[in-house]
CSV table of C-alpha atoms in Angstrom, one decimal:
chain,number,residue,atom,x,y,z
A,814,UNK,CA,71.5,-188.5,61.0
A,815,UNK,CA,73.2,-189.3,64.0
A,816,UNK,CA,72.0,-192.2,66.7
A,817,UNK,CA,72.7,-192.5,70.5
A,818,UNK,CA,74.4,-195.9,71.4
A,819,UNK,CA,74.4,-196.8,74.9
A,820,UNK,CA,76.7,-199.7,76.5
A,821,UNK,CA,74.4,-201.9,78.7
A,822,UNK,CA,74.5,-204.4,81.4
A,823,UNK,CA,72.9,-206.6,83.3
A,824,UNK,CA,73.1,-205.8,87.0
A,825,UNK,CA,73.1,-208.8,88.2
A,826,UNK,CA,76.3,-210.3,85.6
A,827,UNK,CA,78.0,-207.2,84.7
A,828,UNK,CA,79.5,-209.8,82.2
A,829,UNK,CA,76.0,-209.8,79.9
A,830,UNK,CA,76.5,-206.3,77.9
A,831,UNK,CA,75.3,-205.1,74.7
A,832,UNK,CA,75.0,-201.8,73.2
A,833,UNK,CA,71.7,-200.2,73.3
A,834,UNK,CA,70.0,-197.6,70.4
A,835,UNK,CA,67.9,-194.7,71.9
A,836,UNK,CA,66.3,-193.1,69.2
A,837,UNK,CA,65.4,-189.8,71.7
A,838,UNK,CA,68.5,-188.4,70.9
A,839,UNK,CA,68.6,-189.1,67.6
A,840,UNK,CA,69.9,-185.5,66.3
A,841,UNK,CA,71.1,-184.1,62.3
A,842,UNK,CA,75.2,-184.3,63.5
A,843,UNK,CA,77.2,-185.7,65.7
A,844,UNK,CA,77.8,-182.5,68.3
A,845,UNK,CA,73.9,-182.6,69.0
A,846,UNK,CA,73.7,-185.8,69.7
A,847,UNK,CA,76.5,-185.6,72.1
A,848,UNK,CA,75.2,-182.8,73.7
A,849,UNK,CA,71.7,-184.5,74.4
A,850,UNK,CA,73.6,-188.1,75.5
A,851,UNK,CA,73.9,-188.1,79.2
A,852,UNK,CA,70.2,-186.4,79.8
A,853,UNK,CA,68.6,-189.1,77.9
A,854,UNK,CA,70.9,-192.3,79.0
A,855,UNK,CA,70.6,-191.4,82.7
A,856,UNK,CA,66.6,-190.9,82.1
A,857,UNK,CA,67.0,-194.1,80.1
A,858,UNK,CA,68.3,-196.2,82.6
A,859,UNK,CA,66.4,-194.8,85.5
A,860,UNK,CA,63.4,-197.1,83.7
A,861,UNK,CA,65.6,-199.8,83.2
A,862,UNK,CA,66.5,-200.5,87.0
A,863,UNK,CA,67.8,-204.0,85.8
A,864,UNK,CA,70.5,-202.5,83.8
A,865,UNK,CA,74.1,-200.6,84.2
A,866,UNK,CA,75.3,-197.9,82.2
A,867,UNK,CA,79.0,-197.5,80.3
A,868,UNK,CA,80.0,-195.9,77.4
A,869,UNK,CA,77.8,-193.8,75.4
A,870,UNK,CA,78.9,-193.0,71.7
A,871,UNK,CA,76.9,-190.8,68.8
A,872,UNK,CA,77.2,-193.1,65.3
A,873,UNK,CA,75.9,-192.2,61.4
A,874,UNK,CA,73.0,-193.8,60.0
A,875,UNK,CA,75.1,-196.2,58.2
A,876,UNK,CA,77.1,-197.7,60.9
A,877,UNK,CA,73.7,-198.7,62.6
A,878,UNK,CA,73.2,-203.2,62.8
A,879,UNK,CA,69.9,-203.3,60.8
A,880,UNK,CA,67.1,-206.4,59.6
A,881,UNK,CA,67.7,-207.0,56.0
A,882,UNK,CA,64.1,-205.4,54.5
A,883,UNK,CA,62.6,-206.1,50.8
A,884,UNK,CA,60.7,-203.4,49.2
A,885,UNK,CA,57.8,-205.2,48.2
A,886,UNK,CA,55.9,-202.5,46.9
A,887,UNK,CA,56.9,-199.1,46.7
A,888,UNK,CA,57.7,-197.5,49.8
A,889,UNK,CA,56.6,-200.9,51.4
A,890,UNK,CA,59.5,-202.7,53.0
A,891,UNK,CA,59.1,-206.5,54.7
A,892,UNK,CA,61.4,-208.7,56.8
A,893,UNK,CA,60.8,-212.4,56.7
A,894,UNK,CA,61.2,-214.0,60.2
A,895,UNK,CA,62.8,-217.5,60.8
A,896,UNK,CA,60.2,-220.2,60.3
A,897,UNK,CA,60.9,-221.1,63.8
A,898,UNK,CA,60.2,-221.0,67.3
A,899,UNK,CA,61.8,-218.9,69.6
A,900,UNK,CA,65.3,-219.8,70.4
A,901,UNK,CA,69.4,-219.2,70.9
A,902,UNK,CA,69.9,-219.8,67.2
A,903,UNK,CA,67.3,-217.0,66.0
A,904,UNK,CA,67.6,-214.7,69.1
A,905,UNK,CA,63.5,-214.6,68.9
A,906,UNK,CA,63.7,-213.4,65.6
A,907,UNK,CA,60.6,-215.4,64.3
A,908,UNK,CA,57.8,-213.1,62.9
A,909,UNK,CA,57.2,-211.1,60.0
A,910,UNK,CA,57.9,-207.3,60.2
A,911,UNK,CA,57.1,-204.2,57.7
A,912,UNK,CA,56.5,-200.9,57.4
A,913,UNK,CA,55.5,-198.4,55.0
A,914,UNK,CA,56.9,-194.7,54.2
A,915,UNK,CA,54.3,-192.0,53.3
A,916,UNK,CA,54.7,-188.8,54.5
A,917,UNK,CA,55.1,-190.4,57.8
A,918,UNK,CA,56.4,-194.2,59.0
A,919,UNK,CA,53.9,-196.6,59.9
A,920,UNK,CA,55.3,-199.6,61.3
A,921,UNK,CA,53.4,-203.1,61.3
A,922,UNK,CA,54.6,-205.1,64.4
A,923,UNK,CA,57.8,-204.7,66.3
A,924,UNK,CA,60.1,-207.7,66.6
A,925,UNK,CA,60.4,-210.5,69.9
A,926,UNK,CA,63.1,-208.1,71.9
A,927,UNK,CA,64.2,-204.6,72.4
A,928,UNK,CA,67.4,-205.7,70.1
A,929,UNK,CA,65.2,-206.5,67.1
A,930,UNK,CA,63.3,-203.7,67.7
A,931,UNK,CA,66.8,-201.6,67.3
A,932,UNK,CA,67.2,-203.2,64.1
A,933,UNK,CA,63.9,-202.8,62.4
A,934,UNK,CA,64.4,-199.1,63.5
A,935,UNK,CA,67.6,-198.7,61.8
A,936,UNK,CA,66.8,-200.1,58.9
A,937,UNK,CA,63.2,-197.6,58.9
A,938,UNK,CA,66.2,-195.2,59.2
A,939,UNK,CA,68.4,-196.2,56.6
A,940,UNK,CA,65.2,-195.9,54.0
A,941,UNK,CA,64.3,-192.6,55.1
A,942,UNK,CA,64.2,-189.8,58.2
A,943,UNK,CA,60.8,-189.5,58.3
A,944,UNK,CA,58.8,-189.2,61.8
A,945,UNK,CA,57.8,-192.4,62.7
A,946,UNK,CA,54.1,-191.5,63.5
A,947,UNK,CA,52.2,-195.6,64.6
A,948,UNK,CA,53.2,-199.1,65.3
A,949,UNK,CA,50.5,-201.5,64.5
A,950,UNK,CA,50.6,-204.5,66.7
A,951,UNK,CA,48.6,-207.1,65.0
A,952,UNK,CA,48.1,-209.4,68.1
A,953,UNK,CA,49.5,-210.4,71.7
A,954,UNK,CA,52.5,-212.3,71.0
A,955,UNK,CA,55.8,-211.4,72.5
A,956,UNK,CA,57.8,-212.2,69.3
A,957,UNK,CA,55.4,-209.5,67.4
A,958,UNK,CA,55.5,-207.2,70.6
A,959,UNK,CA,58.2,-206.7,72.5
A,960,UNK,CA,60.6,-204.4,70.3
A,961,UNK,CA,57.4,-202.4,71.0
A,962,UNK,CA,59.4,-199.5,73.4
A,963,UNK,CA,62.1,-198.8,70.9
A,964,UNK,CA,59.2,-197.1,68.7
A,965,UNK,CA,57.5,-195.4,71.9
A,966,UNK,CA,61.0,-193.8,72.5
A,967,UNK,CA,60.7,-192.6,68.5
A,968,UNK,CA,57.3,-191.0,69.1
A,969,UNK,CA,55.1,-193.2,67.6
A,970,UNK,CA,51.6,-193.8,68.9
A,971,UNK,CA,51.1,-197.5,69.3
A,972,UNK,CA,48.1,-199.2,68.2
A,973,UNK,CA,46.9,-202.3,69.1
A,974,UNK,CA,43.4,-204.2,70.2
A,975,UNK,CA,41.3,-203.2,73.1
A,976,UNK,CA,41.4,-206.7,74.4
A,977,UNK,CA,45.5,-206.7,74.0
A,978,UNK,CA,46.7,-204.7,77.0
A,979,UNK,CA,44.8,-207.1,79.4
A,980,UNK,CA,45.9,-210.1,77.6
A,981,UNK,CA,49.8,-209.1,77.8
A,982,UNK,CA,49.0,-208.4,81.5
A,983,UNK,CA,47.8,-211.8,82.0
A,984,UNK,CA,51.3,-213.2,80.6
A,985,UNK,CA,53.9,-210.7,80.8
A,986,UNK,CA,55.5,-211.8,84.3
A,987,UNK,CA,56.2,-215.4,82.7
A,988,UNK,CA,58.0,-214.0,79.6
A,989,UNK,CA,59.9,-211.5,81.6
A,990,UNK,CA,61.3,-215.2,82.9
A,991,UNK,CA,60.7,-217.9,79.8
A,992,UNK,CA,62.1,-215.5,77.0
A,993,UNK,CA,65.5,-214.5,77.9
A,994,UNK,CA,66.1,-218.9,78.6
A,995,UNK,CA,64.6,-219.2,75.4
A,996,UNK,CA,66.6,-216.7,73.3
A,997,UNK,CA,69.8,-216.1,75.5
A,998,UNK,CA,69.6,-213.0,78.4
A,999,UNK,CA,72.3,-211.3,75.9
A,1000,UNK,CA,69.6,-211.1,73.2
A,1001,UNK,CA,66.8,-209.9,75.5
A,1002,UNK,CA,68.4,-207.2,77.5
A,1003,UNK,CA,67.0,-204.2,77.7
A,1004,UNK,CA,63.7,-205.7,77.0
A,1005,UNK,CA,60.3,-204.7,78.3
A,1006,UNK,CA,57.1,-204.1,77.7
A,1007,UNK,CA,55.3,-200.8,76.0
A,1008,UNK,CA,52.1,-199.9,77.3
A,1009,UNK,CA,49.4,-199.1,74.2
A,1010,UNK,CA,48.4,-195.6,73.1
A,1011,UNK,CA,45.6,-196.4,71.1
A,1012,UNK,CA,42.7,-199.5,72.0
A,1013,UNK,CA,40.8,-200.0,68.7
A,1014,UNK,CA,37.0,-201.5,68.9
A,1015,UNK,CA,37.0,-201.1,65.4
A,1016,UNK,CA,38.4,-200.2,62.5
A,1017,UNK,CA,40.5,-196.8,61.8
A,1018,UNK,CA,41.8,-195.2,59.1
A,1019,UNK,CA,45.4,-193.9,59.5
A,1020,UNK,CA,46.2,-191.3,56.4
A,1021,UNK,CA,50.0,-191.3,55.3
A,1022,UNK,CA,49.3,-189.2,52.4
A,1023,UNK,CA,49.6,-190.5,49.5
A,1024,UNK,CA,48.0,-194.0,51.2
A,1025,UNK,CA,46.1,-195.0,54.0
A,1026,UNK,CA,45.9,-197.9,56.3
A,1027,UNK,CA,42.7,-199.3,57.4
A,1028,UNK,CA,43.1,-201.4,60.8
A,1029,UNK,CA,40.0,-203.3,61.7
A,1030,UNK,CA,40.1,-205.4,64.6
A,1031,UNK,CA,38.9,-209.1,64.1
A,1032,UNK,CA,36.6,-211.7,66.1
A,1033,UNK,CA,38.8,-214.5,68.0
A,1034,UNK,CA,40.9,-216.6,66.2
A,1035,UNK,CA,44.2,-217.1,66.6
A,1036,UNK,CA,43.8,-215.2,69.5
A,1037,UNK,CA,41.5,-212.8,70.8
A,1038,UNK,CA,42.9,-209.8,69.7
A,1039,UNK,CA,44.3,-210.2,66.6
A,1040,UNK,CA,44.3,-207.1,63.8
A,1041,UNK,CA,44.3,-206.9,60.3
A,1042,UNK,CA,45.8,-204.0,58.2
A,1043,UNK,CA,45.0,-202.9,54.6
A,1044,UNK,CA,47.3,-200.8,52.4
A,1045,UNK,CA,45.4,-198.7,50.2
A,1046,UNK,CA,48.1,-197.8,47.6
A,1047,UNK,CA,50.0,-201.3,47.4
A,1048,UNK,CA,47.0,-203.6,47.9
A,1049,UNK,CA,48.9,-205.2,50.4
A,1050,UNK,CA,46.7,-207.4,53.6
A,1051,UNK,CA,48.7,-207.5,56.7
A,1052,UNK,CA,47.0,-210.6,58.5
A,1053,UNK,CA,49.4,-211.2,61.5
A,1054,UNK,CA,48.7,-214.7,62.6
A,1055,UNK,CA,45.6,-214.8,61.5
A,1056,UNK,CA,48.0,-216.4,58.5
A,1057,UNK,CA,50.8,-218.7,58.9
A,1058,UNK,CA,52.9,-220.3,56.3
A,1059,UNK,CA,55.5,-222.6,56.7
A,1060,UNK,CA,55.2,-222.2,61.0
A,1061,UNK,CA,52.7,-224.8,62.6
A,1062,UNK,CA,49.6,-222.5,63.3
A,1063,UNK,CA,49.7,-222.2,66.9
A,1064,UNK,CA,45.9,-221.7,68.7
A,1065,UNK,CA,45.4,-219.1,71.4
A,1066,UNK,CA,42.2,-218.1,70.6
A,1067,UNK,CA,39.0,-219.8,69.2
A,1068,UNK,CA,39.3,-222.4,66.7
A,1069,UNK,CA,35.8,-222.2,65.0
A,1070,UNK,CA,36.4,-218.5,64.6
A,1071,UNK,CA,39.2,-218.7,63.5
A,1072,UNK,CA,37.9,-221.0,60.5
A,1073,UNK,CA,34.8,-218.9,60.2
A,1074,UNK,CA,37.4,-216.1,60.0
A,1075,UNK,CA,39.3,-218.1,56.6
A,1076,UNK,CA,35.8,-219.5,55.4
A,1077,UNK,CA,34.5,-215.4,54.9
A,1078,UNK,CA,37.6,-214.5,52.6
A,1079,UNK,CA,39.1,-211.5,52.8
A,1080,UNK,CA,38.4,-208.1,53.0
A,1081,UNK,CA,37.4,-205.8,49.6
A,1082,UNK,CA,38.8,-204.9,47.8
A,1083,UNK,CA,40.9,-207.9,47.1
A,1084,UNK,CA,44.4,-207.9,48.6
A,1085,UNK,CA,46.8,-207.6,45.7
A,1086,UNK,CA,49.4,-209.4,47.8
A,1087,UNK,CA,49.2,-211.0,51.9
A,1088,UNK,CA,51.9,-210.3,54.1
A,1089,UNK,CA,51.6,-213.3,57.1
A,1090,UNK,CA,52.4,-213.1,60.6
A,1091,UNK,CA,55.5,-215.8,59.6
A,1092,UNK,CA,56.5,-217.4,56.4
A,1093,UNK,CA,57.2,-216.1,52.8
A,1094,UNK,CA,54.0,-213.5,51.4
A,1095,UNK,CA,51.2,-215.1,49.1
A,1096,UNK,CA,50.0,-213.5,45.5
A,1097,UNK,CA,46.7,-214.5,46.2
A,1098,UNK,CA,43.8,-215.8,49.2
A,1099,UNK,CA,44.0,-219.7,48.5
A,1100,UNK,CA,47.8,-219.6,47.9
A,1101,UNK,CA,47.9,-217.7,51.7
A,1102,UNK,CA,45.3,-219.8,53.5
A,1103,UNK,CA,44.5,-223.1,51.8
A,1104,UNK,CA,47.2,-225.0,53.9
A,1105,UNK,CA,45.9,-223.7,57.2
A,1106,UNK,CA,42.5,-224.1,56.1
A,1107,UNK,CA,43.5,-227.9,55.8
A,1108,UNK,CA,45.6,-228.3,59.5
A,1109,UNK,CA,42.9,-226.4,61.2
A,1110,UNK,CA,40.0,-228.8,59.7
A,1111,UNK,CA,42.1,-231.7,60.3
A,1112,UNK,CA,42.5,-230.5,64.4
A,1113,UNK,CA,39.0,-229.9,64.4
A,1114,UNK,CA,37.9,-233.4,63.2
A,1115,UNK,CA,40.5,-235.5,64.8
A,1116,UNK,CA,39.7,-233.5,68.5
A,1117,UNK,CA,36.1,-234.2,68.1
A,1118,UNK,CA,36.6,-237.9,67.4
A,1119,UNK,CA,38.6,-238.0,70.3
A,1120,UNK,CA,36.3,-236.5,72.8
A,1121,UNK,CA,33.0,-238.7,70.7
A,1122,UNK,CA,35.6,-241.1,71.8
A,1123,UNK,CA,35.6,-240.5,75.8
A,1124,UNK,CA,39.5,-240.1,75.7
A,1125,UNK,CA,40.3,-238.3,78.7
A,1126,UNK,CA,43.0,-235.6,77.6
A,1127,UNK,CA,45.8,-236.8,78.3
A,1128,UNK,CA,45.1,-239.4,76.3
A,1129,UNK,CA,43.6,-237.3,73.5
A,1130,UNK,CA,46.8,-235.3,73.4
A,1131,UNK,CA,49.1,-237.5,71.5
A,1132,UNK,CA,45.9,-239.7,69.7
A,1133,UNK,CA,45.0,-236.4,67.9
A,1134,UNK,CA,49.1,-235.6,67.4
A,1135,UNK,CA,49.0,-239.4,66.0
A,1136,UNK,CA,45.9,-238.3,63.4
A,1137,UNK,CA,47.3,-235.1,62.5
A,1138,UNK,CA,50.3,-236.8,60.7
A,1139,UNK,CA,48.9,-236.9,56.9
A,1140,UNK,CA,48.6,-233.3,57.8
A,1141,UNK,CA,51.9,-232.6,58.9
A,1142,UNK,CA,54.0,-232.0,55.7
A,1143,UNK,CA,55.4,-228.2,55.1
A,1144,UNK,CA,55.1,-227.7,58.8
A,1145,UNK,CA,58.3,-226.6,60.8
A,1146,UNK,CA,58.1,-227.5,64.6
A,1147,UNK,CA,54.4,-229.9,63.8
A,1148,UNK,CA,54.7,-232.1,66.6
A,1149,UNK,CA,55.1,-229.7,69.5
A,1150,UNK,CA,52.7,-227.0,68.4
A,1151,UNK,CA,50.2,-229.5,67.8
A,1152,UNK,CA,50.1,-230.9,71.0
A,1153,UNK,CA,49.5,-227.4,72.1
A,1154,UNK,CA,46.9,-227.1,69.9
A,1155,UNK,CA,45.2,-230.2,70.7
A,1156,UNK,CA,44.9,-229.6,74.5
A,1157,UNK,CA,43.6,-226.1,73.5
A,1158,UNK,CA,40.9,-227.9,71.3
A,1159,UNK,CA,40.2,-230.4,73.1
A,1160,UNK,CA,38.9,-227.5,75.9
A,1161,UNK,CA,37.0,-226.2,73.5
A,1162,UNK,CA,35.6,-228.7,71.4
A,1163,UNK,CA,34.3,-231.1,74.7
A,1164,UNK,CA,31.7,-228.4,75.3
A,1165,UNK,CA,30.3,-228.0,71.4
């Protein structure tokens, strides 16, 4: 197979330029995909008015810049994020990725820019040429999200919360401005954001021959539109960040439902292995969520002693940051993301 690779800059600093993938003109050898380059990089960048167009070139599967994936199961294939928050260093590169190969591609979340969204495609195409028929997006976040458009171009039918859409909405003009500071505007061009086929209320079933994947839509937690997806043939739970390991769990959502969420256990049958929204996958449950568990209890406990305590919150902040400590061990970037979570429970925990 042959891939369309488009040279891209910014309009504003003509000096900001990266090659772009566009998998509409993906084509079985090289003359096709030449033929179909201009009509499909002009179209391109007519809906990406922030960028200018160069040199386009047609290049062989195995020339493509891909994410290193680990077959995990067979035909299920992971990528382990940096245990990190966004920045330069990891080019947004944090969160957990996967797909799985049936007799189509299903993806499960799409990378933190269009660029890892390229490379999570390639490396889909370096397994196999199969259609690419749904990208799962387990949540909100822009680090799961925004390769998101890469995989619209592809044909898949993207699938995602009913309460999503409105929640990006709500955010989407601030990342569009925070991001590209936070990961370098080389790393983020071409970014934007994909608008969701498919609003789930509850759970569906999508067949993939020989498996299917049930994707069941959960009560608040991390945040309020978090997914869950279950492989039928591997055994495999996709949580999102519903489960983090290694990462500081970060609250966006409800924090007693998010415990209630842990406290019911998962869903039967029982997962033969959980894939988290970031950090390395767990064998089992208790092995996935027992740490979390723990740090979620503990931000629960020390918030309401600080509010039974009449600390106003800016006080309570760094009091409850202080408490948290015996808690913080394992936990990359504790300090920050607690704070976070502290004014978050504190909002919620004032009015219990």
């Amino acid at each position: 197979m042959f891939h369309l690779m488009l040279a891209a800059c910014l309009a504003n600093d003509p000096t900001t330029c990266a090659e772009r993938l566009l998998p509409a003109a993906d084509s079985a050898d090289r003359e096709e995909c030449q033929r179909r380059a201009e009509p499909i990089a002009r179209d391109w960048l007519a809906r990406h008015p922030r960028l200018k167009g160069g040199e386009a070139r047609c290049v062989p599967t195995e020339d493509l810049p891909a994410l290193a994936m680990q077959e995990i199961a067979g035909d299920l294939f992971f990528h382990q994020g940096a245990v990190d928050q966004l920045s330069r260093q990891n080019q947004g590169r944090i969160a957990n990725l996967s797909f799985i190969v049936g007799d189509t591609v299903a993806v499960i979340d799409a990378g933190g820019s269009r660029a890892e969204g390229e490379a999570l495609y390639a490396a889909i195409r370096k397994v196999t040429d199969k259609p690419i028929s749904h990208l799962i997006l387990t949540h909100m976040h822009p680090d799961h999200i925004l390769g998101a458009e890469v995989f619209a171009e592809a044909g898949a039918r993207i699938v995602a919360s009913s309460r999503l859409p409105e929640a990006v909405a709500r955010r989407a003009d601030g990342w569009m401005i925070s991001i590209p500071n936070q990961i370098g505007h080389l790393a983020f061009l071409g970014t934007q954001i994909a608008p969701v086929d498919q609003q789930l209320t509850a759970a569906m079933v999508i067949p993939l021959g020989p498996t299917e994947l049930t994707v069941t839509p959960e009560p608040s937690g991390h945040t309020d539109n978090d997914l869950i997806v279950q492989d039928s043939e591997s055994g495999a739970l996709f949580t999102g960040d519903l489960v983090f390991r290694g990462l500081t769990p970060s609250l966006d959502g409800s924090l007693k439902g998010w415990l209630d969420w842990i406290a019911a256990g998962p869903p039967e049958p029982a997962p033969a292995l959980i894939v988290p929204g970031h950090g390395p996958i767990a064998e089992n449950w208790d092995e996935a969520v027992a740490p979390q568990q723990q740090y979620l209890q503990a931000l629960r406990d020390t918030t309401r002693k600080a509010v039974a305590n009449g600390m106003p919150l800016s006080q309570a902040i760094p009091a409850i940051v202080n408490m948290m400590k015996p808690w913080s061990e394992g936990w990359a970037d504790f300090a920050a993301t607690t704070a976070r979570n502290a004014a978050t429970a504190y909002s919620q925990i004032e009015w219990e």
